[in-house]
mmCIF file of C-alpha atoms and ligand atoms in Angstrom:
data_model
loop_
_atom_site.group_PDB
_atom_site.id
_atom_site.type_symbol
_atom_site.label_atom_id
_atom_site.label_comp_id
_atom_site.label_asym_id
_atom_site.label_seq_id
_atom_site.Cartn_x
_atom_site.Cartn_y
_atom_site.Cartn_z
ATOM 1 C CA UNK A 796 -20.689 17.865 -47.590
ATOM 2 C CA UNK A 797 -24.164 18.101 -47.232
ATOM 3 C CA UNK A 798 -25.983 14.472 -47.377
ATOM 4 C CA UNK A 799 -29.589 14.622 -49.221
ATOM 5 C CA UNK A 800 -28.973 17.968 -50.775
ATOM 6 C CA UNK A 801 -27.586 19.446 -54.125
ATOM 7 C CA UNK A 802 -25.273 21.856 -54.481
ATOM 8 C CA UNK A 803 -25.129 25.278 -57.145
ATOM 9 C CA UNK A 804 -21.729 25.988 -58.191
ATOM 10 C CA UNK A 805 -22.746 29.507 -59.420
ATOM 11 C CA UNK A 806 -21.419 32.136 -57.993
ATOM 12 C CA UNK A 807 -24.686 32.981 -56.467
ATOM 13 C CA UNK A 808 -26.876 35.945 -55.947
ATOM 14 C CA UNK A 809 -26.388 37.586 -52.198
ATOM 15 C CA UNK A 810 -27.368 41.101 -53.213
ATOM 16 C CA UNK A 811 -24.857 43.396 -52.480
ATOM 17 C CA UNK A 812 -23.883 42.137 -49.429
ATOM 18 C CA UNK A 813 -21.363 39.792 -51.178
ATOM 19 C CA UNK A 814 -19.956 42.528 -53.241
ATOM 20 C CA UNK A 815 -18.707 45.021 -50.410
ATOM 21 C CA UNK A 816 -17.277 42.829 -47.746
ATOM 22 C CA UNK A 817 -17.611 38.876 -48.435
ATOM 23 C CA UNK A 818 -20.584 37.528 -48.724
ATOM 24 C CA UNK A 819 -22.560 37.351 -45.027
ATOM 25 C CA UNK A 820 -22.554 34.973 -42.187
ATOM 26 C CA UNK A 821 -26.293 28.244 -27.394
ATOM 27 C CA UNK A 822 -25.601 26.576 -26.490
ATOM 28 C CA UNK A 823 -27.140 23.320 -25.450
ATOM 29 C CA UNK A 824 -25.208 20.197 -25.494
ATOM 30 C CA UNK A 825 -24.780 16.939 -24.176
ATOM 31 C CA UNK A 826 -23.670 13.836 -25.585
ATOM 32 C CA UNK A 827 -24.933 12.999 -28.657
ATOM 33 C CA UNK A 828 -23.907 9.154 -27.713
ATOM 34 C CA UNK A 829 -26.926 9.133 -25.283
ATOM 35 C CA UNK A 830 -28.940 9.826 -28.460
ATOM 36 C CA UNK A 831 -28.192 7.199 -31.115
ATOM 37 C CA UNK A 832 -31.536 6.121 -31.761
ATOM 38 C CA UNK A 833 -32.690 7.358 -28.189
ATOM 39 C CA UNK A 834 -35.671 9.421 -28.009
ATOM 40 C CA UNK A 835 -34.217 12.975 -27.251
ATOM 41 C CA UNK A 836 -35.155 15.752 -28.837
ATOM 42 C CA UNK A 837 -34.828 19.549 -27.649
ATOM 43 C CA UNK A 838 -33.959 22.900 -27.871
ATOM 44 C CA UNK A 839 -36.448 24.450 -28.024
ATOM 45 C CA UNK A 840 -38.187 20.555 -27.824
ATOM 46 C CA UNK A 841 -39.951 18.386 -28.764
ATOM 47 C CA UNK A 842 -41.669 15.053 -28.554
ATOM 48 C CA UNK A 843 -39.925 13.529 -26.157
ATOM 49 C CA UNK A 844 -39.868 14.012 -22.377
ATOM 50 C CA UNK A 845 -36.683 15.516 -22.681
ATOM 51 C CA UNK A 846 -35.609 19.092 -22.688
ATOM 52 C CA UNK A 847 -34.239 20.903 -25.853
ATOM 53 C CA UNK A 848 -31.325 21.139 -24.023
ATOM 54 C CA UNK A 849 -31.614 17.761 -23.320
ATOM 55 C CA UNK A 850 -32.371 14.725 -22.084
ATOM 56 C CA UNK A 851 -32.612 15.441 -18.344
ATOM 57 C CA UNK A 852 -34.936 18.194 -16.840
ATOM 58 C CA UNK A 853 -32.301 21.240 -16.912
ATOM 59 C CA UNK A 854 -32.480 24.096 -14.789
ATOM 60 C CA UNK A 855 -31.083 26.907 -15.143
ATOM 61 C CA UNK A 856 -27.709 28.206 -13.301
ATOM 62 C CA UNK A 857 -26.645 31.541 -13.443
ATOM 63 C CA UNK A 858 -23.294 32.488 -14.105
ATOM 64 C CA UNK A 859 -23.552 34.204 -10.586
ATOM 65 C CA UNK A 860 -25.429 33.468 -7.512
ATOM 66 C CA UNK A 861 -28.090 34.721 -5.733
ATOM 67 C CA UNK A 862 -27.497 33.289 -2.494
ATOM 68 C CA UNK A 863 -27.590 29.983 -2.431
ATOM 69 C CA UNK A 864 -24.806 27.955 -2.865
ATOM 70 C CA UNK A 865 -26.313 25.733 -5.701
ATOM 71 C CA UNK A 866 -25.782 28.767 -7.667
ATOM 72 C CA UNK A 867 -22.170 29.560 -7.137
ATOM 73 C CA UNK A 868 -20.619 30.477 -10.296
ATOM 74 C CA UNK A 869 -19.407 27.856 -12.295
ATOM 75 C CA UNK A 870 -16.103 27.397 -12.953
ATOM 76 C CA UNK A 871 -16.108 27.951 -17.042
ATOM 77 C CA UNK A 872 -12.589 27.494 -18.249
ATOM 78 C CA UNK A 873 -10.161 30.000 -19.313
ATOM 79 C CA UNK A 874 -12.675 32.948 -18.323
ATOM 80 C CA UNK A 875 -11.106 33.532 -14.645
ATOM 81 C CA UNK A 876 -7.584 32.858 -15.854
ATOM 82 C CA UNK A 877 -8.095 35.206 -18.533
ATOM 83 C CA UNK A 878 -9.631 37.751 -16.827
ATOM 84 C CA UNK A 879 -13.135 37.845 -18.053
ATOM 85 C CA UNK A 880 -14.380 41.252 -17.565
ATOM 86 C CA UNK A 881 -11.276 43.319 -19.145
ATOM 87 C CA UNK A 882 -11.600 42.218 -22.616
ATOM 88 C CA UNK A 883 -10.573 44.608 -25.431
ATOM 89 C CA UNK A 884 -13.545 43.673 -26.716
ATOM 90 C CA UNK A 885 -15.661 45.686 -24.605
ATOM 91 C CA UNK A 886 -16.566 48.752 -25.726
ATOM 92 C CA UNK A 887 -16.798 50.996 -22.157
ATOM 93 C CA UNK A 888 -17.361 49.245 -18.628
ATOM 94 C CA UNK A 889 -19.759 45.743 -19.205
ATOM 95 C CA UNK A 890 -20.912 44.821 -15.294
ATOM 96 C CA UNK A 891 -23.807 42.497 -14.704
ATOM 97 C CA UNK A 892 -26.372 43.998 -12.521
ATOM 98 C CA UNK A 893 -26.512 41.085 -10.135
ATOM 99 C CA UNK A 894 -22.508 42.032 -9.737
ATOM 100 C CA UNK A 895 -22.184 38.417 -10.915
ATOM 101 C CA UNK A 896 -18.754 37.162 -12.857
ATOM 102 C CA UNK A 897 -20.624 36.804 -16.364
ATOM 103 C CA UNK A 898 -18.884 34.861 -18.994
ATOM 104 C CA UNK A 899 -17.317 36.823 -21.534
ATOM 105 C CA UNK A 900 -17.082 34.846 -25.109
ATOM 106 C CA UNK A 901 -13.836 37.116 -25.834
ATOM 107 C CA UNK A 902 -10.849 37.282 -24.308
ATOM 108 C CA UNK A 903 -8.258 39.896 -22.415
ATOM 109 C CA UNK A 904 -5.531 41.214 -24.825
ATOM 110 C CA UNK A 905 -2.989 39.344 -22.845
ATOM 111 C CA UNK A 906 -0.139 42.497 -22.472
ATOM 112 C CA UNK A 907 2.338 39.884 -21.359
ATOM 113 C CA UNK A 908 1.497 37.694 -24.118
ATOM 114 C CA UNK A 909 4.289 36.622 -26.007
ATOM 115 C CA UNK A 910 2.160 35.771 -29.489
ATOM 116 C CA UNK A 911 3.369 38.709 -31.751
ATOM 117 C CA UNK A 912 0.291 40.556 -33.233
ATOM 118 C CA UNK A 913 -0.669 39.812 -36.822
ATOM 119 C CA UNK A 914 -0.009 42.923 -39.179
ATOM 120 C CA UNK A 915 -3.198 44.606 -40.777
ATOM 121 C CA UNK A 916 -1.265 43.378 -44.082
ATOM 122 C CA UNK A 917 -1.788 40.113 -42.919
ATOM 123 C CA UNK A 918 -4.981 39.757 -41.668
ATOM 124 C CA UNK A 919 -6.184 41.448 -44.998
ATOM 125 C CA UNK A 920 -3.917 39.029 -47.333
ATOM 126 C CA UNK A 921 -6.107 35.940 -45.171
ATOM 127 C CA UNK A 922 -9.179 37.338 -45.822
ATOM 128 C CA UNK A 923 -8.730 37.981 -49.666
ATOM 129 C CA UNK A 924 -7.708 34.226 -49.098
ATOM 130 C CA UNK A 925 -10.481 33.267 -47.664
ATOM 131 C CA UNK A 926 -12.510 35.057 -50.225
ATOM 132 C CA UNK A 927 -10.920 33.548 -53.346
ATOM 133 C CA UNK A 928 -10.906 30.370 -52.216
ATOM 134 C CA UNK A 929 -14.512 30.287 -51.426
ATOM 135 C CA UNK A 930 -15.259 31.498 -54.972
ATOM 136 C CA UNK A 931 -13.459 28.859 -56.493
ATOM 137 C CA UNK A 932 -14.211 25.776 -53.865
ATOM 138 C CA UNK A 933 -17.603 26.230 -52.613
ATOM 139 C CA UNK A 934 -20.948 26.800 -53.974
ATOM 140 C CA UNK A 935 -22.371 30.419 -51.912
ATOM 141 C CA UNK A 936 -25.859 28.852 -51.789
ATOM 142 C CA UNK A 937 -26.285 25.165 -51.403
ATOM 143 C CA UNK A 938 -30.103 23.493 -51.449
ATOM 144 C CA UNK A 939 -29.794 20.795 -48.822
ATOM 145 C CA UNK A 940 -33.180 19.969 -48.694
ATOM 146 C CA UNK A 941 -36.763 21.265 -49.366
ATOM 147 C CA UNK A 942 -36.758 24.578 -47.039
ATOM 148 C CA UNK A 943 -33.015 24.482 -46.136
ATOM 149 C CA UNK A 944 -30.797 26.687 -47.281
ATOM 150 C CA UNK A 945 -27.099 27.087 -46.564
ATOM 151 C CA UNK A 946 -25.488 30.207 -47.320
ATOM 152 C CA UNK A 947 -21.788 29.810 -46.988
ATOM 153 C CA UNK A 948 -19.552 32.835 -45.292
ATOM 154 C CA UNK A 949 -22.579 34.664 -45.836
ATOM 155 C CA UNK A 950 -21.947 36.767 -42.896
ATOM 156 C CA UNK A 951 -19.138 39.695 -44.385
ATOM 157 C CA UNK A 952 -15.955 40.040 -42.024
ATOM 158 C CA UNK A 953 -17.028 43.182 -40.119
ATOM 159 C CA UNK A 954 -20.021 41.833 -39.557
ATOM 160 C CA UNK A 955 -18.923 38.576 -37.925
ATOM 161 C CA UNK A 956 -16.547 40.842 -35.861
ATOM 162 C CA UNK A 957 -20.092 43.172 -34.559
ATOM 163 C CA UNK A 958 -22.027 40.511 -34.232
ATOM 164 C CA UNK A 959 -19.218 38.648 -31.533
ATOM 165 C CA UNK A 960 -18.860 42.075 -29.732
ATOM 166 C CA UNK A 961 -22.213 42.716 -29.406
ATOM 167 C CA UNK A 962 -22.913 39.300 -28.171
ATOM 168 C CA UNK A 963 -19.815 40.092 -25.867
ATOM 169 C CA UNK A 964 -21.406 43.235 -24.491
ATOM 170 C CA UNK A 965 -24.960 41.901 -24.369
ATOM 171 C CA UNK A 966 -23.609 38.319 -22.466
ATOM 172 C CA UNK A 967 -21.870 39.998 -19.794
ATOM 173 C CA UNK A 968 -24.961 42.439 -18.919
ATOM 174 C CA UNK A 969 -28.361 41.338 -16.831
ATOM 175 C CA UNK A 970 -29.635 38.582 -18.879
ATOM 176 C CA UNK A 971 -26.185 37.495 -20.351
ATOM 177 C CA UNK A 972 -24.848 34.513 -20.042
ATOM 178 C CA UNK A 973 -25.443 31.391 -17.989
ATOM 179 C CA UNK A 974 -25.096 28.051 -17.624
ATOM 180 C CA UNK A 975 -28.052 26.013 -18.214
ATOM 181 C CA UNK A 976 -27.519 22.668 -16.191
ATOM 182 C CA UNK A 977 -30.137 19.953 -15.190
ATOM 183 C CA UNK A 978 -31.969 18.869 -12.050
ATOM 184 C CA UNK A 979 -30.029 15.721 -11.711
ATOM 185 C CA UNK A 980 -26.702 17.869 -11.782
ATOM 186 C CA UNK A 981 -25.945 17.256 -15.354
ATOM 187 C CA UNK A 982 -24.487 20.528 -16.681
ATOM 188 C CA UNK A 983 -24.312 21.996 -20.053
ATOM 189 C CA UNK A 984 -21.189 22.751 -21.629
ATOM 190 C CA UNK A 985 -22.133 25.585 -22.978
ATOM 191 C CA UNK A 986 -23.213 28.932 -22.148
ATOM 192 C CA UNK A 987 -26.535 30.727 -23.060
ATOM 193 C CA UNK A 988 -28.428 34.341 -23.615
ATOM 194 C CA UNK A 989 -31.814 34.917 -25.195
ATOM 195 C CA UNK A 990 -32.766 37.884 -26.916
ATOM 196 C CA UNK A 991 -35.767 39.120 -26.885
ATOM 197 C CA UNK A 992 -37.883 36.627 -25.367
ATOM 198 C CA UNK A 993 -36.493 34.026 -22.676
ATOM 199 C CA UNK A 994 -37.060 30.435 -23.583
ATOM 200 C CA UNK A 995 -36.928 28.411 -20.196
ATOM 201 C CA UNK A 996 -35.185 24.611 -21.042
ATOM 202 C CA UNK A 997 -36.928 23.243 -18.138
ATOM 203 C CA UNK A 998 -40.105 23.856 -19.127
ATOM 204 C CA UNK A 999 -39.727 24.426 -22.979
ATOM 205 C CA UNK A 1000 -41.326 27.551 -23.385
ATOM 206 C CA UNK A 1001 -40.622 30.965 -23.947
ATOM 207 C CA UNK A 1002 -41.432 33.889 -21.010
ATOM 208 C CA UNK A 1003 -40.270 37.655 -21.296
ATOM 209 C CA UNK A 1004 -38.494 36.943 -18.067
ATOM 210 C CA UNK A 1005 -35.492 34.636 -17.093
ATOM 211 C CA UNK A 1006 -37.343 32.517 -14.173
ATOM 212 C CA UNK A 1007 -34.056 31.645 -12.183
ATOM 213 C CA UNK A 1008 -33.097 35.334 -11.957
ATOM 214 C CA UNK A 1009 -36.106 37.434 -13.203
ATOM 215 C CA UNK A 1010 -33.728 38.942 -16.062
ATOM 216 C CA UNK A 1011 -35.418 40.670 -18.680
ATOM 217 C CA UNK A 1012 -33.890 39.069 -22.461
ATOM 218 C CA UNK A 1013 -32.218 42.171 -23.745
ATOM 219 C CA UNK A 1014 -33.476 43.398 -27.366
ATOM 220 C CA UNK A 1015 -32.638 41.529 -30.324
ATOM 221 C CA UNK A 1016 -30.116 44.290 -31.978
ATOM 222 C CA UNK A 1017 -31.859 45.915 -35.122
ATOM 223 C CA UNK A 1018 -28.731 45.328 -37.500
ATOM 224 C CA UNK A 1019 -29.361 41.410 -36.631
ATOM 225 C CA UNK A 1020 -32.824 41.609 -37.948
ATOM 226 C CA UNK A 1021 -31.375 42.989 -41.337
ATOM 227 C CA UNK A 1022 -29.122 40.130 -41.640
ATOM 228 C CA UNK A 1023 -31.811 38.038 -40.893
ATOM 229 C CA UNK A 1024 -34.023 39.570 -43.698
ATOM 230 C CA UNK A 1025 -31.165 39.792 -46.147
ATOM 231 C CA UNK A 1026 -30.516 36.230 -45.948
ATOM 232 C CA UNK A 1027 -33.846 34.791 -46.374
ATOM 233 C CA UNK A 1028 -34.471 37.451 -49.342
ATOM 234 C CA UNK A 1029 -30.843 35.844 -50.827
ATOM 235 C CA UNK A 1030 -32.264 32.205 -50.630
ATOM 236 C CA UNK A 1031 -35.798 33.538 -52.052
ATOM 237 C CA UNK A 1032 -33.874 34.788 -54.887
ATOM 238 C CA UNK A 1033 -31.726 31.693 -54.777
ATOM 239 C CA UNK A 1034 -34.537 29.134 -55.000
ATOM 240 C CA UNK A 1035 -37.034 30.923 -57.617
ATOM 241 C CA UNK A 1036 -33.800 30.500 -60.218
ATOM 242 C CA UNK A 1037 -34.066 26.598 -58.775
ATOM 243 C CA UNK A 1038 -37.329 26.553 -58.804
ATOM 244 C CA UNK A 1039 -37.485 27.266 -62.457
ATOM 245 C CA UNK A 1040 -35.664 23.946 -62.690
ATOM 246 C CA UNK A 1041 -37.172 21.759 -60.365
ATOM 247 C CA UNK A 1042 -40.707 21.711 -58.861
ATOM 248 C CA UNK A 1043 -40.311 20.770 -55.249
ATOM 249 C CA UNK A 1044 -38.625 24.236 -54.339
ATOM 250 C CA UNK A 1045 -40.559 26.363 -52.052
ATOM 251 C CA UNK A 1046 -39.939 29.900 -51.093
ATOM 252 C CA UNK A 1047 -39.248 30.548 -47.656
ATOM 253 C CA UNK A 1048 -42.139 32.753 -46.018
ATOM 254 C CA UNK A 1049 -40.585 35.966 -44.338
ATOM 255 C CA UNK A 1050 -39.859 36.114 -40.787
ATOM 256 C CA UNK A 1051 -39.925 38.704 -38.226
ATOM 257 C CA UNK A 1052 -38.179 37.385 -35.393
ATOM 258 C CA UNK A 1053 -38.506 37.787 -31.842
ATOM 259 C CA UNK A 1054 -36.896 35.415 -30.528
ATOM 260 C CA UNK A 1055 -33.038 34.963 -30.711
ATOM 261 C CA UNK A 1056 -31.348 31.874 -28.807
ATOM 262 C CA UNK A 1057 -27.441 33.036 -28.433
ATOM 263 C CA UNK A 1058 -25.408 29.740 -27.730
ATOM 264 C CA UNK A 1059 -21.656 29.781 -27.274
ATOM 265 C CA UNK A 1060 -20.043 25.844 -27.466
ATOM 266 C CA UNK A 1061 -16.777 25.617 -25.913
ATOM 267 C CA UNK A 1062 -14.241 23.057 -28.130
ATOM 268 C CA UNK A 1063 -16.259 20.345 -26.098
ATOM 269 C CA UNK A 1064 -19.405 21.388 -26.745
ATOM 270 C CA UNK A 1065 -22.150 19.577 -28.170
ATOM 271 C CA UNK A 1066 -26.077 19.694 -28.649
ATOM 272 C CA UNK A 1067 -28.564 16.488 -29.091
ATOM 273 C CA UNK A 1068 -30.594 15.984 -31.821
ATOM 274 C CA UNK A 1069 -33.661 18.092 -31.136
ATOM 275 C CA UNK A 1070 -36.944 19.460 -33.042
ATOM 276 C CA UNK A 1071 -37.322 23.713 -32.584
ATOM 277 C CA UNK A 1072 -40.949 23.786 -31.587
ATOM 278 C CA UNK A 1073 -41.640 25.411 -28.860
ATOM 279 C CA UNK A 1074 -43.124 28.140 -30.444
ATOM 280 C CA UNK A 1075 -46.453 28.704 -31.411
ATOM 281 C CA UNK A 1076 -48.487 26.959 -33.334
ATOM 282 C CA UNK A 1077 -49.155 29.267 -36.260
ATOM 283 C CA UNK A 1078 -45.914 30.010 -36.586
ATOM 284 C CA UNK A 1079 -44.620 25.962 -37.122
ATOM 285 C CA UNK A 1080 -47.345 25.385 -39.543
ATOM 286 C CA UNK A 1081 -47.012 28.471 -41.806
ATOM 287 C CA UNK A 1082 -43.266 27.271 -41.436
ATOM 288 C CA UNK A 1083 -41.503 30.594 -40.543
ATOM 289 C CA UNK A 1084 -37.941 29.505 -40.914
ATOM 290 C CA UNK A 1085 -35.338 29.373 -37.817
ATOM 291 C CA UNK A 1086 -32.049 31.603 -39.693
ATOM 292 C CA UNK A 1087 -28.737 30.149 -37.806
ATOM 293 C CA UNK A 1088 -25.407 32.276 -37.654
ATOM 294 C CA UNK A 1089 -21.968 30.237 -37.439
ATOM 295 C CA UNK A 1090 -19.124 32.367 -36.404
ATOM 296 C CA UNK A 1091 -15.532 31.362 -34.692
ATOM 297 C CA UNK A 1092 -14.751 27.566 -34.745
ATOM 298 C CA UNK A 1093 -16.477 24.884 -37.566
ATOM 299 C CA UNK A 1094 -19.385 22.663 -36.306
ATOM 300 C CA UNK A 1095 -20.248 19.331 -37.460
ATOM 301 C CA UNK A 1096 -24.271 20.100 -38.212
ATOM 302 C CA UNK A 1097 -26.203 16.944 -38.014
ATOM 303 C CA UNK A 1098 -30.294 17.107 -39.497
ATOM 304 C CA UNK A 1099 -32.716 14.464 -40.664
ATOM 305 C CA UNK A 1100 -36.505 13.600 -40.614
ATOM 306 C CA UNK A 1101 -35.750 11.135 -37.321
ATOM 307 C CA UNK A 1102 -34.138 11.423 -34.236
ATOM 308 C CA UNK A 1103 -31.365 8.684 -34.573
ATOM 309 C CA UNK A 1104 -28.144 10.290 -35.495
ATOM 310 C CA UNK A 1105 -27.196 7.129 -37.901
ATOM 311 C CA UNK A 1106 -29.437 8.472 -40.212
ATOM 312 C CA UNK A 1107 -28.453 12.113 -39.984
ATOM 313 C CA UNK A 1108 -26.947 14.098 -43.406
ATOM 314 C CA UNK A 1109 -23.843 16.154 -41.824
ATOM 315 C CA UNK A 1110 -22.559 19.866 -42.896
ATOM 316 C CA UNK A 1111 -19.978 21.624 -41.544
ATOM 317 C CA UNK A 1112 -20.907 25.064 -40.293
ATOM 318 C CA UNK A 1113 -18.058 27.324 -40.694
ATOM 319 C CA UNK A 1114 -17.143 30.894 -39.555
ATOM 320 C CA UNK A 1115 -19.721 33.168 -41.234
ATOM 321 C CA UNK A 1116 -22.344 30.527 -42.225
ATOM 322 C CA UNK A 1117 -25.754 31.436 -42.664
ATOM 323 C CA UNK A 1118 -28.181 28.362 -42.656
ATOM 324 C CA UNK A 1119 -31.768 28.706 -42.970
ATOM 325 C CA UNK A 1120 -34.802 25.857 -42.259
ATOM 326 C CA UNK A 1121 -38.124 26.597 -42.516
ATOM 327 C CA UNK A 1122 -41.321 24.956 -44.590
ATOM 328 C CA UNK A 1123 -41.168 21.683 -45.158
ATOM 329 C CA UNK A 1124 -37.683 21.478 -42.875
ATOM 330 C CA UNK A 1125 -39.103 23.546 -40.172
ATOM 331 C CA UNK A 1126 -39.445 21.084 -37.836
ATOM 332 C CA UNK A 1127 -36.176 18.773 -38.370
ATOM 333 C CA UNK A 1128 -34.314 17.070 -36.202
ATOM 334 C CA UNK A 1129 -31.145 18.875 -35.830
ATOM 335 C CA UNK A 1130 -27.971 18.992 -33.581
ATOM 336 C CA UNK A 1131 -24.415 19.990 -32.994
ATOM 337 C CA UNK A 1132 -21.923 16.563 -33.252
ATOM 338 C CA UNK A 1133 -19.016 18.237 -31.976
ATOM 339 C CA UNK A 1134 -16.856 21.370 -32.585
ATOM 340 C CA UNK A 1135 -13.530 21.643 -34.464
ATOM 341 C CA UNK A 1136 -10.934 22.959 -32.559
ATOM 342 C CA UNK A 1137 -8.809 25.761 -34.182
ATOM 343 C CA UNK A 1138 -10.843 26.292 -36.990
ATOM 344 C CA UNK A 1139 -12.142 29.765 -36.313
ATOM 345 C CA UNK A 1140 -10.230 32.202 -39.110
ATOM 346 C CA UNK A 1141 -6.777 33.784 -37.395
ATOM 347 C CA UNK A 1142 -8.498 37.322 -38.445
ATOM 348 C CA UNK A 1143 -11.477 36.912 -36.680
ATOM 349 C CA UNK A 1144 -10.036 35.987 -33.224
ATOM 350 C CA UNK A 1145 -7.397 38.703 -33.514
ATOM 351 C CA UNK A 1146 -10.064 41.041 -34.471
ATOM 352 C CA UNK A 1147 -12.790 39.824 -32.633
ATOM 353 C CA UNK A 1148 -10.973 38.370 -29.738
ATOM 354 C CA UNK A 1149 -13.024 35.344 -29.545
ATOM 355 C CA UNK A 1150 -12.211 32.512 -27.319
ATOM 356 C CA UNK A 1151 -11.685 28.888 -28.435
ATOM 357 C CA UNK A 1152 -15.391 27.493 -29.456
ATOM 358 C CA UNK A 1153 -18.074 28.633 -31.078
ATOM 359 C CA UNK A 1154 -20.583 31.221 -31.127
ATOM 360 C CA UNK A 1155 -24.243 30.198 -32.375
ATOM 361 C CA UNK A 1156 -27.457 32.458 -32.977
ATOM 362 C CA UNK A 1157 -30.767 31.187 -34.115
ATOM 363 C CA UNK A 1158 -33.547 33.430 -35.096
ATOM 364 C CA UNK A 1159 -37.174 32.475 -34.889
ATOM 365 C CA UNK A 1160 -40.711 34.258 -34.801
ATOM 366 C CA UNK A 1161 -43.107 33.297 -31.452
HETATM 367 O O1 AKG B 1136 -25.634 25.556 -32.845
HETATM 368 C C1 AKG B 1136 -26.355 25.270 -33.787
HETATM 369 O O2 AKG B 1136 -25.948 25.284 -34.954
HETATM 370 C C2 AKG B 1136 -27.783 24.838 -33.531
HETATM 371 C C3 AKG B 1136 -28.403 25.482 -32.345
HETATM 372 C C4 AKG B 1136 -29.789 25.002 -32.140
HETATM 373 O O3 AKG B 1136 -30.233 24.087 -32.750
HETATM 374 C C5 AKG B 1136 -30.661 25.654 -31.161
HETATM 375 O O4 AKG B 1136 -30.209 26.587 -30.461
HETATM 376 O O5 AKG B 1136 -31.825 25.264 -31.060
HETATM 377 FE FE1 FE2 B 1137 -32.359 23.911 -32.540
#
């Protein structure tokens, strides 16, 4: 799986949190073709000219309008025909203040639906499943590099299915979802929410307002901090036992973060190789780690030292995934090479009600 980095095969050390439920667990894109060798680099940026989000100067698009018609909703697929404000997965009435048609990341509990519901006996006989064959298959905590840690279905079940309707609830309110797209009419396939503080893609830096629509972020959900800190105390505890071993293990320094980019990747979706630096300085050189939460659908993870997807290592980021850079990998080259389809675990979307793709959140201090 993971290119440049070793794996432990012990059944590893997430405190508690593996014991009670399993252990825990943006959306930019745009062809990562454009990139081989090419000098992209984004999200939040980076060197090049080009936007994290990529390549071309992107401007923002909400999911509604204001008035003009360059802002008329996009079309995102399957929402209208699915009905995207009824989902079960709203907890009370979810209306965007603008009165715009937000993008909901779940969808309607189709009553005319002719797929039979899964029994509770089944969904609980695939996640026992799930968990067994992760003990016996995968190592919990794999080193992939100095300052990168990947902590496999690291995210427990009921957590996965909070985190998606909260993300739900949060997308489909005043600074929910939208479509980022470029100036020269490129457009993102993917939709996108900050939390806490608004990072602009066309000018690669972070505001407490939304420019295009003057949205406030909402807050960054307390019980998402605590996952956060959980999983970078799990690694700490995971690389001092390596580090007793090896010498070129370094403990990831805490992180209190403010900033949380929410990206959901339809089965299409993709995101450039890219460096995370667009915020400040102190906090990329004490190396305060970016924490990443996979849930629904697998991605192909690319990272590297350079920006030339040829050399890139390649993990798959499955449903639950935790994966943490920060030191010496805090400002890698990173990016999404595509999404596979269908791969999101049957008790999740029943539960969670999550469409086709792939929800994303990465966690970083300003
Ligand atoms: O979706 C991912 O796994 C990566 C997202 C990312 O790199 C970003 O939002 O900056
Ligand atoms: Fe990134």
């Amino acid at each position: 799986m993971a290119g440049g980095g070793d794996e432990i095969r012990t059944p590893a050390t997430f405190p508690q949190r593996q014991k009670s439920r399993l252990p825990r667990g943006s959306v930019h894109e745009k062809s990562l073709e454009h990139q081989k060798k090419g000098p992209s680099s984004s999200s939040p940026s980076v060197n090049s000219n080009k936007s994290p989000l990529q390549m071309a100067t992107p401007v923002a698009q909400p999911q509604k309008p204001l008035d003009s018609p360059l802002h008329m909703p996009k079309p995102v697929q399957l929402s209208e025909s699915l009905g995207s404000r009824s989902s079960p997965c709203s907890s009370g009435s979810v209306v965007s203040d603008s009165g715009a048609a937000p993008f909901d990341i779940c969808i309607r509990d189709d009553k005319c639906s002719i797929k039979l519901k899964r029994s509770l006996l089944e969904l609980n006989r695939e996640k026992r499943r799930e968990r067994e064959q992760l003990s016996k298959e995968v190592a919990p905590l794999q080193h992939l590099r100095p300052g990168m840690v990947l902590l496999k279905k690291f995210l427990k079940h009921d957590d996965q299915v909070d985190i998606i309707r909260r993300c739900q609830r949060l997308g489909l309110s005043s600074g929910g979802f939208y479509t980022p797209g470029y100036r020269d009419g490129a457009k993102l396939s993917l939709q996108m929410m900050c939390l806490g503080k608004n990072w602009d893609p066309s000018s690669r830096s972070y505001g407490d307002k939304r420019p295009f629509d003057g949205a406030q972020p909402p807050s960054i959900p307390e019980v998402f901090r605590k996952i956060v800190k959980d999983a970078i105390q799990a690694s700490n505890e995971f690389l001092k036992q390596k580090g007793r071993a090896a010498s070129d293990v370094d403990e990831l320094p805490p992180l209190s973060p403010d900033i949380c980019l929410v990206n959901f990747y339809t089965s299409g979706g993709k995101l450039g190789l890219h460096q995370d630096k667009d915020e400040t300085k102190p906090s990329l050189h004490k190396g305060l780690p970016v924490v990443s939460f996979s849930l629904g659908d697998t991605a192909e993870f690319l990272y590297g030292d350079v920006n030339d997807v040829d050399k890139a290592s390649k993990v798959d980021l499955e449903s639950g995934d935790v994966l943490i850079f920060g030191g010496k990998s805090r400002l890698i080259f990173h990016g999404v090479s595509r999404i596979k389809p269908k791969t999101a675990p049957n008790w999740l979307t029943d539960e969670a009600k999550l469409r086709p793709g792939r929800l994303n959140l990465t966690f970083r201090q300003y």
